[in-house]
Coordinates of N, CA and C in Angstrom, one line a residue:
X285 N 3.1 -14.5 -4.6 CA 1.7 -14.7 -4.1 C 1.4 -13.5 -3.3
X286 N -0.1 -13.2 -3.2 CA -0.2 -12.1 -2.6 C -0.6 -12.2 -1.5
X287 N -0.5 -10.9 -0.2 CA -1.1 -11.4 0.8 C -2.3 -12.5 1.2
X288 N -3.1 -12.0 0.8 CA -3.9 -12.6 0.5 C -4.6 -13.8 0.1
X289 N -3.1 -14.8 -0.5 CA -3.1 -15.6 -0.9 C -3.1 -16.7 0.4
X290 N -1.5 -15.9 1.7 CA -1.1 -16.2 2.1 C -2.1 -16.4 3.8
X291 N -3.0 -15.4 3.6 CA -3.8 -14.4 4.5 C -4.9 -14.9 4.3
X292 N -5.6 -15.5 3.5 CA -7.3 -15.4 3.1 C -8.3 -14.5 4.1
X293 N -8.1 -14.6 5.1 CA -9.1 -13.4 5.9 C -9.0 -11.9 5.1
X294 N -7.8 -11.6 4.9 CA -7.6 -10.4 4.4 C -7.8 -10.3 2.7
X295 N -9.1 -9.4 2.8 CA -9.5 -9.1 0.8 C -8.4 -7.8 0.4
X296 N -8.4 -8.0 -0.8 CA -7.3 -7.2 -1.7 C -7.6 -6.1 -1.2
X297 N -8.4 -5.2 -1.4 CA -8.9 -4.2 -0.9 C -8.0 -3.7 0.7
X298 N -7.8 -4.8 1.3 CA -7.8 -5.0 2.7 C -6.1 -4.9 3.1
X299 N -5.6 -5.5 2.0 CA -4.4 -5.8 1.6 C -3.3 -3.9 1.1
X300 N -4.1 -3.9 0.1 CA -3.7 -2.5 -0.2 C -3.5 -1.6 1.1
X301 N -4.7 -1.5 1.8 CA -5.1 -0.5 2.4 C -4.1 -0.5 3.9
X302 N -3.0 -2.1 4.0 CA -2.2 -2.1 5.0 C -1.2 -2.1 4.5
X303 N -0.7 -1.8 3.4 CA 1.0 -1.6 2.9 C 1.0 -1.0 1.8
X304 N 0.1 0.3 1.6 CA -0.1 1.5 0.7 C 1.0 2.3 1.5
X305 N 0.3 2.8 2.9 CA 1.1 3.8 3.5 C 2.8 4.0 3.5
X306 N 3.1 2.6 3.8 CA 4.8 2.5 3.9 C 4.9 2.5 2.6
X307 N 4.7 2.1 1.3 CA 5.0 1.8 0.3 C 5.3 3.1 -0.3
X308 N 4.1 4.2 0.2 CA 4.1 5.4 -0.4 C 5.7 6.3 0.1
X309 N 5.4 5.7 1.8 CA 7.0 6.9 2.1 C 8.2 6.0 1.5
X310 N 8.5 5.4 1.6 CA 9.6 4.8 0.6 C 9.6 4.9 -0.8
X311 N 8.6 4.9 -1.7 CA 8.4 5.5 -2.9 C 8.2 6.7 -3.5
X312 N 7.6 7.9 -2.6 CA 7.5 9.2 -2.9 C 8.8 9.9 -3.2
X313 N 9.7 9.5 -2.9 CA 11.0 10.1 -3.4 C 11.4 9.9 -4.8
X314 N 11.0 9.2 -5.1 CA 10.8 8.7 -6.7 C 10.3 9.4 -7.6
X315 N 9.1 10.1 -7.3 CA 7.9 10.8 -7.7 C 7.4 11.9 -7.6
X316 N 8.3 12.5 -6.9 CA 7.8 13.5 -6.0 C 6.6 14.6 -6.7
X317 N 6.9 14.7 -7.7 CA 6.0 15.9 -8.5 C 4.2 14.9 -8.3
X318 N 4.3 14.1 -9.1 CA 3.2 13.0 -9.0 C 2.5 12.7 -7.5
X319 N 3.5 12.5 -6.6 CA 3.0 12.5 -5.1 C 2.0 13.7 -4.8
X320 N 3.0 14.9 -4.9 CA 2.5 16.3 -5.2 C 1.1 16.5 -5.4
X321 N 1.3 16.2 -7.0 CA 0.3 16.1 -7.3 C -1.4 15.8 -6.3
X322 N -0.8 14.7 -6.7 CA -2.3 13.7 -5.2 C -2.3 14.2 -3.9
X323 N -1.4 14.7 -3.5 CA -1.1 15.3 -2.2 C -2.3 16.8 -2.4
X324 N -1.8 17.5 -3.3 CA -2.8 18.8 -3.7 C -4.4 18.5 -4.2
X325 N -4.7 17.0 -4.5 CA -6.3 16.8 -5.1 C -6.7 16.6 -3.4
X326 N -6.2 16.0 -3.0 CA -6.7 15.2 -1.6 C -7.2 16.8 -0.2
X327 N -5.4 17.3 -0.6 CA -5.6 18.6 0.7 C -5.6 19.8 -0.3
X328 N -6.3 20.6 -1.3 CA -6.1 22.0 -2.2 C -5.1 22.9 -1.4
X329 N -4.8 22.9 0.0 CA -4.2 23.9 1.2 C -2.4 23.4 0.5
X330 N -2.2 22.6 0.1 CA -1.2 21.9 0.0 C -0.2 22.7 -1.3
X331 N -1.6 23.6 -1.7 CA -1.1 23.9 -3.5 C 0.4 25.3 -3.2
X332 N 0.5 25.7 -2.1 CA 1.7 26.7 -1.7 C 2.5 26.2 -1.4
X333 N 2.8 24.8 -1.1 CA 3.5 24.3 -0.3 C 4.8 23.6 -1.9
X334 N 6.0 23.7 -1.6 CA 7.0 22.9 -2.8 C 6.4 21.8 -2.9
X335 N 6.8 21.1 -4.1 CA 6.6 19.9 -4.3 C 6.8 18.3 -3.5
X336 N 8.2 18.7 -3.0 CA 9.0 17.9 -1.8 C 8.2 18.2 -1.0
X337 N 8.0 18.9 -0.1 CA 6.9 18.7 1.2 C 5.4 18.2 0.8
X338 N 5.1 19.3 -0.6 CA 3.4 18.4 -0.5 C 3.5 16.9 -0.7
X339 N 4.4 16.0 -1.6 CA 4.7 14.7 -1.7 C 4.9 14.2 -0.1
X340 N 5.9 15.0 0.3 CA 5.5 14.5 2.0 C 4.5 14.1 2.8
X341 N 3.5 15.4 2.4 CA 2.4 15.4 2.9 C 1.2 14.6 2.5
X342 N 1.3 14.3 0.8 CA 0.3 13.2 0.5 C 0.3 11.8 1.2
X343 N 1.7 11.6 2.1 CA 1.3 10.5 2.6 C 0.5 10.5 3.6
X344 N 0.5 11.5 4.8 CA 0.1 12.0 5.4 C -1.8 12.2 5.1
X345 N -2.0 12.8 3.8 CA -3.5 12.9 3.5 C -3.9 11.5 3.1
X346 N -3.1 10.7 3.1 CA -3.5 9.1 2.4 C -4.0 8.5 3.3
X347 N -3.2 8.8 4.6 CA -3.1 7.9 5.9 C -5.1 8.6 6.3
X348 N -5.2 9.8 6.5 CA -6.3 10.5 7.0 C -7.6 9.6 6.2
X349 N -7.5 9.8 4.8 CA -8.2 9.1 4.1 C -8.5 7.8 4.3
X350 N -7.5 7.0 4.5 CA -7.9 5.4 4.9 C -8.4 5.7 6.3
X351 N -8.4 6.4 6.9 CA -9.0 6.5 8.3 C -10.3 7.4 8.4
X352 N -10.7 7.8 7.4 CA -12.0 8.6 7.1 C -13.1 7.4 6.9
X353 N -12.4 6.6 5.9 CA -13.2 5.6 5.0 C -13.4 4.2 5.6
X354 N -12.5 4.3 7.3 CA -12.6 3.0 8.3 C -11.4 1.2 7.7
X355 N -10.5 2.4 7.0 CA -9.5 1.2 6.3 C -8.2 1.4 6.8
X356 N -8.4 2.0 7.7 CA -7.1 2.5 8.0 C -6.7 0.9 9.5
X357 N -5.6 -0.3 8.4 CA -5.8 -1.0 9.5 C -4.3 -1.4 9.8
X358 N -4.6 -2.9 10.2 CA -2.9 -3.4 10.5 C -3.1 -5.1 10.7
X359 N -2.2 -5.2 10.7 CA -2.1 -6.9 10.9 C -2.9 -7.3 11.6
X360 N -2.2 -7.2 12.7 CA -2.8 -7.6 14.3 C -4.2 -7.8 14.3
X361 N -5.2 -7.1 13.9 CA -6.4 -7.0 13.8 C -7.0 -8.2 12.8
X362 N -6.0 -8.7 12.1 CA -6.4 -9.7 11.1 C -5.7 -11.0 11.7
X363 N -5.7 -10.9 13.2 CA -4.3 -12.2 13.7 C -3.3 -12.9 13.1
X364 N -2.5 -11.7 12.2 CA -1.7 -12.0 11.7 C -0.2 -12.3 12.2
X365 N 0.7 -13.0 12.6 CA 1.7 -13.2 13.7 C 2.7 -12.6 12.6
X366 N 4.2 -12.1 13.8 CA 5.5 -11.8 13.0 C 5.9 -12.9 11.9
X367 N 6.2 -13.8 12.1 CA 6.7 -15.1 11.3 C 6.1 -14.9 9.9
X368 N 4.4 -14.5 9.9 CA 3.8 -14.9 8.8 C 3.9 -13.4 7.9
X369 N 4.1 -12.3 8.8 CA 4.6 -10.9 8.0 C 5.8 -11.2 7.4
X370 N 6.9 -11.3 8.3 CA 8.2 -11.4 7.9 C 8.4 -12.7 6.7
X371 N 7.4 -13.3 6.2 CA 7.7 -14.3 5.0 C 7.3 -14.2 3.7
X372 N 6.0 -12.7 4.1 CA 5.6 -12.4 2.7 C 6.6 -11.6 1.6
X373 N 8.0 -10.7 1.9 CA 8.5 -10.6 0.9 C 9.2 -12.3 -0.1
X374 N 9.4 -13.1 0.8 CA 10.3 -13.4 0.2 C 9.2 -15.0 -0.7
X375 N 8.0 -15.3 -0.3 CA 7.2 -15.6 -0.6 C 6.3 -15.2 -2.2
X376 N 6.3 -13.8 -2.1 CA 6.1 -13.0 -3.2 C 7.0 -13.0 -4.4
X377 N 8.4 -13.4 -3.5 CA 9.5 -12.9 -4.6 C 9.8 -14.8 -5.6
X378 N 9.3 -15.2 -4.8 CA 9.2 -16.7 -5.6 C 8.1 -17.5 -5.5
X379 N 7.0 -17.3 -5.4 CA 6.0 -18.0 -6.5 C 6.2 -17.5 -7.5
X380 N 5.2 -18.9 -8.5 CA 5.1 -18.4 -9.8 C 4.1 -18.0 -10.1
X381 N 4.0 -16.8 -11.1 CA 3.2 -16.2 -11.7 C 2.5 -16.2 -13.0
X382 N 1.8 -15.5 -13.4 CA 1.4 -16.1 -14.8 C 2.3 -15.9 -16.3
X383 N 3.2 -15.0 -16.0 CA 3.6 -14.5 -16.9 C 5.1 -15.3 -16.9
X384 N 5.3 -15.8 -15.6 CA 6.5 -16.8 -15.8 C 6.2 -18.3 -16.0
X385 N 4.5 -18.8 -16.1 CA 4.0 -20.1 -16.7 C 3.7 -20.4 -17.5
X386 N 3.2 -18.9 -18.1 CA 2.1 -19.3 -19.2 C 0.9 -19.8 -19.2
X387 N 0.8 -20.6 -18.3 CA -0.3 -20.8 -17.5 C -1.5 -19.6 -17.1
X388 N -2.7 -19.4 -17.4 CA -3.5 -18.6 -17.0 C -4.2 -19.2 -15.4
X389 N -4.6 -20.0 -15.4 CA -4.4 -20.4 -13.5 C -3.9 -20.1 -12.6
X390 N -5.0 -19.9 -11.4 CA -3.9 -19.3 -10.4 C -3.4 -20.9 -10.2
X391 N -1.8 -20.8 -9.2 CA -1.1 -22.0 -8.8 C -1.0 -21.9 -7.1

């Protein structure tokens, strides 16, 4: 289930925009050229820099961006408590989905 499921105050939109940033520095190491990449459309200054640091750095220009565009948020602001953060992995990791029902309905 998605935050949001679990959250309803918080729209997908809303959702992304609070667990992009971590997602990215734990993932960028995976990708780094691709990071890169986005890192150099976002800041062009970025284009001298190796690949490994500009991937660094796109998280950095990600963070600026969601704070440009006023989405730069966090739980707390959505009165979200520890208990109800700390349950969404494992919440996510067992509902069911569509592709495990067959079912086209949400459940």
């Amino acid at each position: 289930m998605t935050i949001s499921g679990h959250c309803p105050q918080i729209m997908h939109g809303e959702s992304l925009a609070l667990t992009y940033p971590s997602f990215m520095r734990l993932t960028y190491p995976a990708a780094v050229e691709k990071f890169a990449t986005v890192g150099r459309i976002l800041n062009p200054e970025l284009s001298g820099l190796s690949d490994e640091e500009a991937a660094k750095r796109c998280c950095e220009e990600v963070d600026q961006l969601l704070k440009d565009i006023g989405m730069w948020l966090n739980f707390e602001s959505f009165s979200v408590d520890e208990a109800t953060i700390a349950g969404l992995p494992t919440a996510a990791m067992t509902s069911r989905t569509i592709s495990q029902s067959g079912d086209r309905r949400y459940r």
